[in-house]
Tab-separated table of C-alpha atoms and ligand atoms in Angstrom:
chain	number	residue	atom	x	y	z
A	1	UNK	CA	-27.452	-4.235	53.286
A	2	UNK	CA	-29.300	-3.657	50.068
A	3	UNK	CA	-26.225	-2.058	48.567
A	4	UNK	CA	-24.000	-4.936	49.457
A	5	UNK	CA	-26.386	-7.330	47.862
A	6	UNK	CA	-26.415	-5.399	44.613
A	7	UNK	CA	-22.662	-5.615	44.419
A	8	UNK	CA	-22.778	-9.361	44.931
A	9	UNK	CA	-25.366	-9.704	42.193
A	10	UNK	CA	-23.473	-7.582	39.687
A	11	UNK	CA	-20.316	-9.521	40.420
A	12	UNK	CA	-22.144	-12.741	39.703
A	13	UNK	CA	-23.422	-11.320	36.452
A	14	UNK	CA	-19.925	-10.317	35.503
A	15	UNK	CA	-18.619	-13.792	36.273
A	16	UNK	CA	-21.474	-15.424	34.402
A	17	UNK	CA	-20.934	-13.202	31.356
A	18	UNK	CA	-17.218	-13.615	31.514
A	19	UNK	CA	-17.382	-17.371	31.816
A	20	UNK	CA	-18.497	-17.606	28.236
A	21	UNK	CA	-15.501	-15.833	26.864
A	22	UNK	CA	-12.447	-16.140	29.001
A	23	UNK	CA	-9.628	-15.216	26.687
A	24	UNK	CA	-6.528	-17.356	26.589
A	25	UNK	CA	-3.284	-15.573	27.316
A	26	UNK	CA	-1.653	-14.814	23.982
A	27	UNK	CA	1.616	-16.422	22.920
A	28	UNK	CA	4.345	-15.294	20.502
A	29	UNK	CA	3.072	-15.807	16.965
A	30	UNK	CA	4.343	-17.156	13.689
A	31	UNK	CA	6.097	-16.384	11.458
A	32	UNK	CA	9.056	-15.027	13.325
A	33	UNK	CA	12.389	-15.630	11.659
A	34	UNK	CA	14.338	-14.172	14.536
A	35	UNK	CA	15.536	-16.093	17.549
A	36	UNK	CA	14.950	-14.643	21.005
A	37	UNK	CA	18.682	-14.041	21.184
A	38	UNK	CA	18.431	-11.984	18.004
A	39	UNK	CA	15.615	-9.920	19.503
A	40	UNK	CA	17.906	-9.168	22.437
A	41	UNK	CA	20.957	-8.385	20.292
A	42	UNK	CA	18.934	-6.157	17.992
A	43	UNK	CA	17.302	-4.300	20.892
A	44	UNK	CA	20.703	-3.585	22.423
A	45	UNK	CA	21.976	-2.169	19.180
A	46	UNK	CA	18.946	0.054	18.665
A	47	UNK	CA	19.060	1.129	22.312
A	48	UNK	CA	22.537	2.529	21.731
A	49	UNK	CA	21.216	4.552	18.809
A	50	UNK	CA	18.409	5.894	20.978
A	51	UNK	CA	20.725	6.840	23.812
A	52	UNK	CA	22.889	8.861	21.458
A	53	UNK	CA	19.952	10.775	20.086
A	54	UNK	CA	18.011	11.304	23.288
A	55	UNK	CA	18.782	12.893	26.592
A	56	UNK	CA	18.576	10.033	29.073
A	57	UNK	CA	17.547	11.447	32.468
A	58	UNK	CA	20.246	10.971	35.101
A	59	UNK	CA	18.113	11.880	38.142
A	60	UNK	CA	18.460	8.733	40.251
A	61	UNK	CA	15.245	9.095	42.225
A	62	UNK	CA	13.218	9.535	39.074
A	63	UNK	CA	14.799	6.663	37.157
A	64	UNK	CA	14.754	4.391	40.222
A	65	UNK	CA	11.042	5.008	40.571
A	66	UNK	CA	10.291	3.957	36.992
A	67	UNK	CA	12.635	0.979	37.358
A	68	UNK	CA	10.911	-0.183	40.547
A	69	UNK	CA	7.547	-0.159	38.773
A	70	UNK	CA	9.017	-1.949	35.752
A	71	UNK	CA	10.904	-4.578	37.726
A	72	UNK	CA	7.875	-5.217	39.930
A	73	UNK	CA	5.859	-6.023	36.793
A	74	UNK	CA	8.658	-8.210	35.407
A	75	UNK	CA	9.059	-10.155	38.646
A	76	UNK	CA	5.419	-10.549	39.657
A	77	UNK	CA	4.392	-11.170	36.065
A	78	UNK	CA	7.059	-13.871	35.649
A	79	UNK	CA	8.588	-12.147	32.624
A	80	UNK	CA	12.249	-12.639	33.527
A	81	UNK	CA	13.105	-14.398	30.263
A	82	UNK	CA	14.188	-11.076	28.734
A	83	UNK	CA	16.776	-8.676	30.178
A	84	UNK	CA	14.429	-5.714	30.605
A	85	UNK	CA	15.692	-2.299	31.558
A	86	UNK	CA	13.893	0.998	31.882
A	87	UNK	CA	15.235	4.443	31.095
A	88	UNK	CA	13.576	7.822	31.285
A	89	UNK	CA	14.256	10.283	28.497
A	90	UNK	CA	13.795	14.022	28.739
A	91	UNK	CA	11.065	14.519	26.141
A	92	UNK	CA	7.786	16.360	26.705
A	93	UNK	CA	5.768	14.243	24.260
A	94	UNK	CA	3.609	11.479	25.717
A	95	UNK	CA	5.361	8.345	24.585
A	96	UNK	CA	7.052	5.186	25.716
A	97	UNK	CA	8.444	2.402	23.617
A	98	UNK	CA	10.071	-0.953	24.099
A	99	UNK	CA	12.618	-2.359	21.682
A	100	UNK	CA	12.731	-6.065	20.813
A	101	UNK	CA	14.375	-8.051	23.598
A	102	UNK	CA	13.696	-5.613	26.410
A	103	UNK	CA	15.147	-2.072	26.435
A	104	UNK	CA	12.377	0.351	27.358
A	105	UNK	CA	12.283	4.135	27.162
A	106	UNK	CA	9.714	6.309	28.910
A	107	UNK	CA	9.284	9.962	28.020
A	108	UNK	CA	8.997	12.434	30.882
A	109	UNK	CA	5.845	13.681	29.148
A	110	UNK	CA	4.186	10.354	29.826
A	111	UNK	CA	4.986	10.492	33.538
A	112	UNK	CA	3.442	13.941	33.692
A	113	UNK	CA	0.282	12.842	31.896
A	114	UNK	CA	-0.442	9.921	34.243
A	115	UNK	CA	-3.100	10.389	36.932
A	116	UNK	CA	-1.678	7.657	39.136
A	117	UNK	CA	1.112	5.101	39.338
A	118	UNK	CA	-1.096	2.315	37.974
A	119	UNK	CA	-1.388	4.226	34.689
A	120	UNK	CA	2.393	4.346	34.313
A	121	UNK	CA	2.500	0.663	35.237
A	122	UNK	CA	-0.183	0.108	32.592
A	123	UNK	CA	1.928	1.558	29.796
A	124	UNK	CA	4.966	-0.415	30.962
A	125	UNK	CA	2.972	-3.653	31.269
A	126	UNK	CA	1.522	-3.126	27.802
A	127	UNK	CA	4.989	-2.513	26.337
A	128	UNK	CA	6.476	-5.474	28.221
A	129	UNK	CA	3.815	-7.634	26.595
A	130	UNK	CA	4.804	-6.493	23.102
A	131	UNK	CA	8.357	-7.595	23.925
A	132	UNK	CA	7.415	-10.975	25.385
A	133	UNK	CA	4.969	-11.644	22.544
A	134	UNK	CA	7.755	-10.600	20.139
A	135	UNK	CA	5.393	-8.435	18.106
A	136	UNK	CA	8.169	-6.274	16.658
A	137	UNK	CA	10.166	-9.028	15.009
A	138	UNK	CA	7.023	-10.955	14.127
A	139	UNK	CA	5.796	-7.979	12.130
A	140	UNK	CA	9.169	-7.565	10.524
A	141	UNK	CA	8.994	-11.234	9.537
A	142	UNK	CA	5.527	-10.882	8.050
A	143	UNK	CA	6.401	-7.875	6.012
A	144	UNK	CA	9.590	-9.342	4.607
A	145	UNK	CA	8.720	-13.002	4.276
A	146	UNK	CA	11.088	-13.666	1.480
A	147	UNK	CA	14.162	-11.520	1.884
A	148	UNK	CA	14.478	-11.604	5.630
A	149	UNK	CA	15.358	-15.231	6.358
A	150	UNK	CA	18.387	-15.367	4.109
A	151	UNK	CA	19.546	-12.025	5.357
A	152	UNK	CA	19.327	-12.660	9.062
A	153	UNK	CA	20.696	-16.148	8.579
A	154	UNK	CA	23.770	-14.453	7.213
A	155	UNK	CA	23.750	-11.729	9.819
A	156	UNK	CA	24.240	-14.272	12.566
A	157	UNK	CA	27.602	-15.176	11.133
A	158	UNK	CA	28.978	-11.690	11.336
A	159	UNK	CA	28.183	-8.045	11.054
A	160	UNK	CA	25.506	-6.176	12.899
A	161	UNK	CA	21.942	-7.373	12.751
A	162	UNK	CA	20.598	-3.814	12.791
A	163	UNK	CA	22.980	-3.001	9.949
A	164	UNK	CA	21.679	-5.919	7.931
A	165	UNK	CA	18.096	-4.972	8.666
A	166	UNK	CA	18.767	-1.403	7.633
A	167	UNK	CA	19.399	-2.733	4.130
A	168	UNK	CA	15.789	-3.891	4.080
A	169	UNK	CA	14.607	-0.597	5.468
A	170	UNK	CA	13.904	-2.047	8.903
A	171	UNK	CA	15.060	0.488	11.426
A	172	UNK	CA	13.447	2.627	14.069
A	173	UNK	CA	12.287	5.137	11.492
A	174	UNK	CA	8.823	6.638	11.495
A	175	UNK	CA	6.240	3.863	11.263
A	176	UNK	CA	8.921	1.228	11.773
A	177	UNK	CA	7.435	-2.250	11.699
A	178	UNK	CA	9.321	-2.876	14.941
A	179	UNK	CA	7.343	-0.247	16.844
A	180	UNK	CA	4.071	0.144	15.035
A	181	UNK	CA	1.572	-2.477	16.048
A	182	UNK	CA	-1.547	-3.977	14.519
A	183	UNK	CA	-4.884	-3.848	16.300
A	184	UNK	CA	-4.738	-7.539	17.085
A	185	UNK	CA	-1.253	-7.106	18.581
A	186	UNK	CA	-2.748	-4.259	20.614
A	187	UNK	CA	-5.539	-6.329	22.098
A	188	UNK	CA	-3.054	-9.112	22.912
A	189	UNK	CA	-0.732	-6.618	24.629
A	190	UNK	CA	-3.701	-5.157	26.519
A	191	UNK	CA	-4.820	-8.570	27.709
A	192	UNK	CA	-1.402	-9.798	28.753
A	193	UNK	CA	-0.499	-6.410	30.210
A	194	UNK	CA	-3.677	-6.401	32.284
A	195	UNK	CA	-2.900	-9.836	33.734
A	196	UNK	CA	0.630	-8.681	34.515
A	197	UNK	CA	-0.667	-5.566	36.255
A	198	UNK	CA	-3.109	-7.549	38.367
A	199	UNK	CA	-0.373	-9.943	39.464
A	200	UNK	CA	1.816	-6.995	40.414
A	201	UNK	CA	-0.934	-5.328	42.456
A	202	UNK	CA	-2.063	-2.626	40.016
A	203	UNK	CA	-5.650	-2.160	38.915
A	204	UNK	CA	-5.631	-3.302	35.248
A	205	UNK	CA	-8.469	-0.951	34.332
A	206	UNK	CA	-6.089	1.971	34.742
A	207	UNK	CA	-4.161	0.938	31.641
A	208	UNK	CA	-7.253	1.121	29.464
A	209	UNK	CA	-8.408	4.326	31.157
A	210	UNK	CA	-5.091	5.974	30.443
A	211	UNK	CA	-5.125	4.960	26.770
A	212	UNK	CA	-8.690	6.193	26.395
A	213	UNK	CA	-7.845	9.433	28.096
A	214	UNK	CA	-4.898	9.983	25.744
A	215	UNK	CA	-7.060	9.261	22.767
A	216	UNK	CA	-9.820	11.561	23.949
A	217	UNK	CA	-7.276	14.347	24.336
A	218	UNK	CA	-5.840	13.746	20.904
A	219	UNK	CA	-8.556	15.770	19.281
A	220	UNK	CA	-7.444	18.732	21.373
A	221	UNK	CA	-4.186	20.542	21.634
A	222	UNK	CA	-2.294	17.548	23.001
A	223	UNK	CA	-2.308	16.052	19.559
A	224	UNK	CA	1.260	16.578	18.469
A	225	UNK	CA	2.574	15.621	21.879
A	226	UNK	CA	1.218	12.106	21.676
A	227	UNK	CA	0.253	11.387	18.104
A	228	UNK	CA	3.165	8.994	17.787
A	229	UNK	CA	2.099	6.824	20.694
A	230	UNK	CA	-1.491	6.439	19.576
A	231	UNK	CA	-0.476	5.814	16.006
A	232	UNK	CA	2.019	3.136	17.105
A	233	UNK	CA	-0.582	1.602	19.428
A	234	UNK	CA	-3.909	1.894	17.567
A	235	UNK	CA	-7.072	1.425	19.619
A	236	UNK	CA	-8.361	-2.137	19.131
A	237	UNK	CA	-11.782	-0.911	20.269
A	238	UNK	CA	-13.345	-0.572	23.675
A	239	UNK	CA	-10.289	-1.176	25.787
A	240	UNK	CA	-11.950	-0.607	29.164
A	241	UNK	CA	-14.781	-3.033	28.472
A	242	UNK	CA	-12.423	-5.730	27.127
A	243	UNK	CA	-10.353	-5.637	30.293
A	244	UNK	CA	-13.394	-5.480	32.556
A	245	UNK	CA	-14.724	-8.666	30.974
A	246	UNK	CA	-11.522	-10.497	31.772
A	247	UNK	CA	-11.152	-9.207	35.330
A	248	UNK	CA	-12.738	-12.316	36.901
A	249	UNK	CA	-9.862	-14.373	35.482
A	250	UNK	CA	-7.089	-12.143	36.715
A	251	UNK	CA	-5.271	-12.047	39.994
A	252	UNK	CA	-7.545	-10.369	42.527
A	253	UNK	CA	-6.200	-7.340	44.331
A	254	UNK	CA	-5.867	-5.644	46.544
A	255	UNK	CA	-4.572	-3.276	43.890
A	256	UNK	CA	-2.518	-1.175	46.224
A	257	UNK	CA	0.982	-1.339	44.770
A	258	UNK	CA	2.868	1.872	45.334
A	259	UNK	CA	6.546	2.361	44.545
A	260	UNK	CA	6.731	6.056	45.293
A	261	UNK	CA	4.938	9.368	45.476
A	262	UNK	CA	3.872	10.265	41.951
A	263	UNK	CA	3.235	13.941	42.667
A	264	UNK	CA	6.743	14.307	44.114
A	265	UNK	CA	8.091	12.523	41.030
A	266	UNK	CA	6.181	14.915	38.763
A	267	UNK	CA	7.799	17.773	40.676
A	268	UNK	CA	11.213	16.344	39.814
A	269	UNK	CA	10.215	16.152	36.157
A	270	UNK	CA	9.223	19.828	36.305
A	271	UNK	CA	12.626	20.785	37.689
A	272	UNK	CA	14.572	18.996	34.940
A	273	UNK	CA	16.355	21.339	32.542
A	274	UNK	CA	14.349	21.957	29.379
A	275	UNK	CA	14.460	19.053	26.986
A	276	UNK	CA	17.015	19.553	24.239
A	277	UNK	CA	15.610	20.418	20.831
A	278	UNK	CA	16.061	17.194	19.021
A	279	UNK	CA	14.366	15.150	16.425
A	280	UNK	CA	12.222	12.340	17.706
A	281	UNK	CA	14.268	9.189	18.069
A	282	UNK	CA	12.288	7.674	15.279
A	283	UNK	CA	13.177	10.470	12.866
A	284	UNK	CA	16.733	10.638	14.068
A	285	UNK	CA	17.482	6.970	13.713
A	286	UNK	CA	16.386	7.047	10.114
A	287	UNK	CA	19.637	8.783	9.364
A	288	UNK	CA	21.405	5.608	10.349
A	289	UNK	CA	19.509	3.547	7.850
A	290	UNK	CA	21.283	2.168	4.881
A	291	UNK	CA	24.705	2.771	6.350
A	292	UNK	CA	25.094	-0.590	7.987
A	293	UNK	CA	25.968	-2.680	4.940
A	294	UNK	CA	29.134	-4.602	5.489
A	295	UNK	CA	31.619	-4.098	2.692
A	296	UNK	CA	32.496	-7.064	0.563
A	297	UNK	CA	36.095	-7.977	1.077
A	298	UNK	CA	37.806	-9.369	-1.991
A	299	UNK	CA	38.366	-12.778	-0.505
A	300	UNK	CA	39.392	-15.400	-3.049
A	301	UNK	CA	37.560	-18.704	-3.254
A	302	UNK	CA	39.168	-21.164	-0.840
A	303	UNK	CA	40.918	-23.957	-2.691
A	304	UNK	CA	39.779	-27.469	-1.783
A	305	UNK	CA	37.433	-26.452	0.974
A	306	UNK	CA	37.217	-29.542	3.157
A	307	UNK	CA	33.802	-31.176	3.282
A	308	UNK	CA	33.426	-33.835	5.924
A	309	UNK	CA	31.884	-37.106	4.805
A	310	UNK	CA	30.436	-37.571	8.281
A	311	UNK	CA	27.005	-36.067	8.771
A	312	UNK	CA	25.333	-34.674	11.873
A	313	UNK	CA	21.646	-34.051	12.459
A	314	UNK	CA	20.146	-30.624	12.977
A	315	UNK	CA	16.903	-30.935	14.893
A	316	UNK	CA	14.395	-28.101	14.945
A	317	UNK	CA	10.792	-27.832	16.079
A	318	UNK	CA	9.432	-28.432	12.620
A	319	UNK	CA	12.044	-30.482	10.780
A	320	UNK	CA	15.347	-32.297	10.967
A	321	UNK	CA	18.141	-32.373	8.400
A	322	UNK	CA	21.659	-33.778	8.300
A	323	UNK	CA	24.752	-31.785	7.352
A	324	UNK	CA	28.540	-32.305	7.176
A	325	UNK	CA	29.892	-32.279	10.708
A	326	UNK	CA	32.488	-29.582	9.961
A	327	UNK	CA	29.666	-27.121	9.218
A	328	UNK	CA	28.028	-24.977	11.865
A	329	UNK	CA	24.316	-24.318	12.232
A	330	UNK	CA	23.300	-20.768	13.130
A	331	UNK	CA	20.008	-18.947	13.312
A	332	UNK	CA	16.667	-19.773	14.807
A	333	UNK	CA	14.310	-22.733	14.833
A	334	UNK	CA	12.537	-21.447	11.749
A	335	UNK	CA	15.514	-20.188	9.845
A	336	UNK	CA	18.839	-21.939	9.974
A	337	UNK	CA	22.051	-21.472	8.036
A	338	UNK	CA	24.338	-24.486	7.760
A	339	UNK	CA	27.787	-23.552	6.538
A	340	UNK	CA	31.485	-24.125	7.130
A	341	UNK	CA	33.347	-21.180	8.629
A	342	UNK	CA	35.596	-20.983	5.555
A	343	UNK	CA	32.471	-20.801	3.388
A	344	UNK	CA	31.422	-17.430	4.769
A	345	UNK	CA	32.539	-14.005	3.619
A	346	UNK	CA	31.539	-11.756	6.471
A	347	UNK	CA	27.765	-12.160	6.582
A	348	UNK	CA	27.431	-13.772	3.162
A	349	UNK	CA	27.344	-17.425	2.385
A	350	UNK	CA	29.770	-18.674	-0.273
A	351	UNK	CA	29.317	-22.355	0.541
A	352	UNK	CA	26.442	-23.733	2.563
A	353	UNK	CA	22.712	-24.071	2.902
A	354	UNK	CA	19.767	-22.159	4.275
A	355	UNK	CA	16.619	-23.852	5.515
A	356	UNK	CA	13.671	-21.598	6.128
A	357	UNK	CA	9.993	-21.142	5.534
A	358	UNK	CA	7.395	-18.603	4.596
A	359	UNK	CA	3.657	-18.473	5.135
A	360	UNK	CA	1.756	-17.135	2.129
A	361	UNK	CA	-0.628	-14.326	3.001
A	362	UNK	CA	-3.698	-16.262	1.867
A	363	UNK	CA	-2.896	-19.137	4.218
A	364	UNK	CA	-2.270	-21.833	1.619
A	365	UNK	CA	0.793	-22.676	-0.392
A	366	UNK	CA	0.578	-22.490	-4.172
A	367	UNK	CA	3.872	-24.135	-5.049
A	368	UNK	CA	4.327	-22.608	-8.509
A	369	UNK	CA	3.252	-19.134	-7.484
A	370	UNK	CA	5.157	-19.030	-4.186
A	371	UNK	CA	8.312	-20.415	-5.761
A	372	UNK	CA	8.127	-17.668	-8.373
A	373	UNK	CA	7.681	-15.054	-5.649
A	374	UNK	CA	10.649	-16.416	-3.741
A	375	UNK	CA	12.944	-16.490	-6.778
A	376	UNK	CA	11.806	-13.036	-7.913
A	377	UNK	CA	12.491	-11.732	-4.403
A	378	UNK	CA	15.978	-13.177	-4.471
A	379	UNK	CA	16.654	-11.734	-7.929
A	380	UNK	CA	15.464	-8.330	-6.735
A	381	UNK	CA	18.009	-8.494	-3.950
A	382	UNK	CA	20.849	-9.697	-6.148
A	383	UNK	CA	20.831	-7.942	-9.481
A	384	UNK	CA	23.379	-10.402	-10.847
A	385	UNK	CA	21.190	-13.370	-10.122
A	386	UNK	CA	19.322	-15.251	-12.828
A	387	UNK	CA	17.275	-18.398	-13.075
A	388	UNK	CA	18.843	-21.230	-15.116
A	389	UNK	CA	16.105	-23.154	-16.896
A	390	UNK	CA	12.699	-24.301	-15.711
A	391	UNK	CA	11.879	-25.533	-12.220
A	392	UNK	CA	11.846	-29.337	-11.938
A	393	UNK	CA	9.147	-31.117	-9.962
A	394	UNK	CA	10.219	-33.434	-7.155
A	395	UNK	CA	8.883	-35.246	-4.124
A	396	UNK	CA	10.677	-34.541	-0.901
A	397	UNK	CA	9.768	-36.297	2.323
A	398	UNK	CA	6.358	-37.124	0.830
A	399	UNK	CA	5.592	-33.512	-0.159
A	400	UNK	CA	5.392	-31.904	-3.584
A	401	UNK	CA	8.475	-29.837	-4.311
A	402	UNK	CA	10.186	-27.820	-7.004
A	403	UNK	CA	13.908	-27.598	-7.658
A	404	UNK	CA	15.081	-24.392	-9.324
A	405	UNK	CA	18.648	-23.708	-10.342
A	406	UNK	CA	19.940	-20.147	-10.306
A	407	UNK	CA	23.291	-18.488	-10.622
A	408	UNK	CA	24.620	-15.298	-9.100
A	409	UNK	CA	27.811	-13.553	-8.082
A	410	UNK	CA	29.611	-15.350	-5.299
A	411	UNK	CA	30.876	-13.382	-2.300
A	412	UNK	CA	34.263	-14.828	-3.268
A	413	UNK	CA	36.008	-12.416	-5.599
A	414	UNK	CA	35.475	-12.842	-9.314
A	415	UNK	CA	33.467	-16.038	-8.922
A	416	UNK	CA	29.985	-17.047	-10.037
A	417	UNK	CA	27.975	-19.346	-7.828
A	418	UNK	CA	25.223	-21.892	-8.269
A	419	UNK	CA	22.159	-21.484	-6.051
A	420	UNK	CA	19.797	-24.423	-5.969
A	421	UNK	CA	16.447	-23.458	-4.516
A	422	UNK	CA	14.267	-26.322	-3.301
A	423	UNK	CA	10.711	-25.288	-2.421
A	424	UNK	CA	8.411	-27.697	-0.617
A	425	UNK	CA	4.649	-27.477	-0.223
A	426	UNK	CA	3.803	-28.111	3.426
A	427	UNK	CA	0.205	-26.919	3.238
A	428	UNK	CA	0.229	-23.654	5.155
A	429	UNK	CA	3.965	-23.185	4.899
A	430	UNK	CA	6.388	-23.053	2.025
A	431	UNK	CA	9.597	-24.641	3.308
A	432	UNK	CA	12.632	-23.797	1.274
A	433	UNK	CA	16.230	-24.857	1.103
A	434	UNK	CA	18.839	-22.829	-0.687
A	435	UNK	CA	22.092	-24.612	-1.496
A	436	UNK	CA	25.020	-22.374	-2.354
A	437	UNK	CA	28.359	-23.209	-3.920
A	438	UNK	CA	30.825	-21.550	-6.286
A	439	UNK	CA	30.193	-22.875	-9.803
A	440	UNK	CA	33.669	-24.329	-10.043
A	441	UNK	CA	33.015	-26.474	-6.976
A	442	UNK	CA	29.408	-27.361	-7.628
A	443	UNK	CA	30.078	-30.865	-8.957
A	444	UNK	CA	31.896	-31.675	-5.729
A	445	UNK	CA	29.195	-30.120	-3.530
A	446	UNK	CA	26.152	-31.555	-5.313
A	447	UNK	CA	26.257	-34.988	-3.591
A	448	UNK	CA	26.382	-33.199	-0.213
A	449	UNK	CA	23.317	-31.131	-1.100
A	450	UNK	CA	21.492	-34.211	-2.362
A	451	UNK	CA	22.256	-36.097	0.828
A	452	UNK	CA	20.968	-33.173	2.881
A	453	UNK	CA	17.777	-32.988	0.828
A	454	UNK	CA	17.211	-36.742	1.198
A	455	UNK	CA	17.646	-36.512	4.962
A	456	UNK	CA	15.022	-33.786	5.416
A	457	UNK	CA	12.196	-34.949	7.695
A	458	UNK	CA	9.137	-33.022	8.807
A	459	UNK	CA	7.516	-33.380	12.183
B	501	ZN	ZN1	0.733	-1.417	21.931
């Protein structure tokens, strides 16, 4: 009787303490220049690289088991918006990783290290959260604020996204921004993963226990076997306590989910042939970096490229802009390329416009400084680019703006192009438009660009 009462009291205390700080479920953050579709396309491409470099386990019982756990989390957690799949790879190190858009790989070493099924579910739920919260591409966006938008805008039109990203050094290499998370991303993935576990009938505490156990063992001889996992998923501090505090707000058990017999599964892992001696996928995929650049074909400049006088409206979350109706918008809400098909040379824009934005690290736009950074970034990427004269001040849609003219080599053979960069101070965000046309056609294109600039509206 006494005992029961104590439990009731401590539960009340937990609820009372928790009530003060129920944490909101995290959402995908900004900036992220990639669309969800690009996350998925990129993940597929990287997954192929991984599968070539790794021995994917073919044992059906073993892979079915991991898939049942994964799909249970996806379904019960309501995470069906991404095409998740789960593969087991024959690697003794304790690791698991999810690529943007959903492909997930679990090392056999991780299965062997787990004390119970909930701990495996914990790693999967944590990784699923990184995917749904789009941490990989968000970090890539943060680290490459300037170069990335133009590049992926172009990549949509043709060529492989991973190939384009490789040019910026974004691959699956060691410490890849796609797989190495910040502490705040970690606590978000813990929180969301814990909710997902609870919904699926797994005790969320087991996720934190497993991470803490791995970390505790890192000092010992297990170090090399799992250093990668703990360095990719740094401890945000007191994982068990953080989850315990949020337990009152999670689905209540019973936490009895069971998709199979873990000790039998571990036996199967033991009977697998020895893992092949291979580099870690992260080392191995570095070899692929830098090889994905699409060659520049020597396409001539199209003569009399038709430009429709009828304009359409492109509507995004943050802005709207009009464009000639024979152009096609591609890209994401935060980064759109507007160009005619004939204006593209593979992934490069010969005629067209890019609308994108960047958030300065200090949280506030300094128009002069950020414009300089943007232009310098572009010049760094295109050695033949140069600024033509001083930036001119302007007022666009009620916001202070600068207009900077540049010139560079056109993707059309033997042609120079004019690049007009319009930067707009929107407080926390620098919105920029880049208008691109071969020099010889600029006089004809300028009214189109001016009309587009005039039509720009912010929401
Ligand atoms: Zn993580």
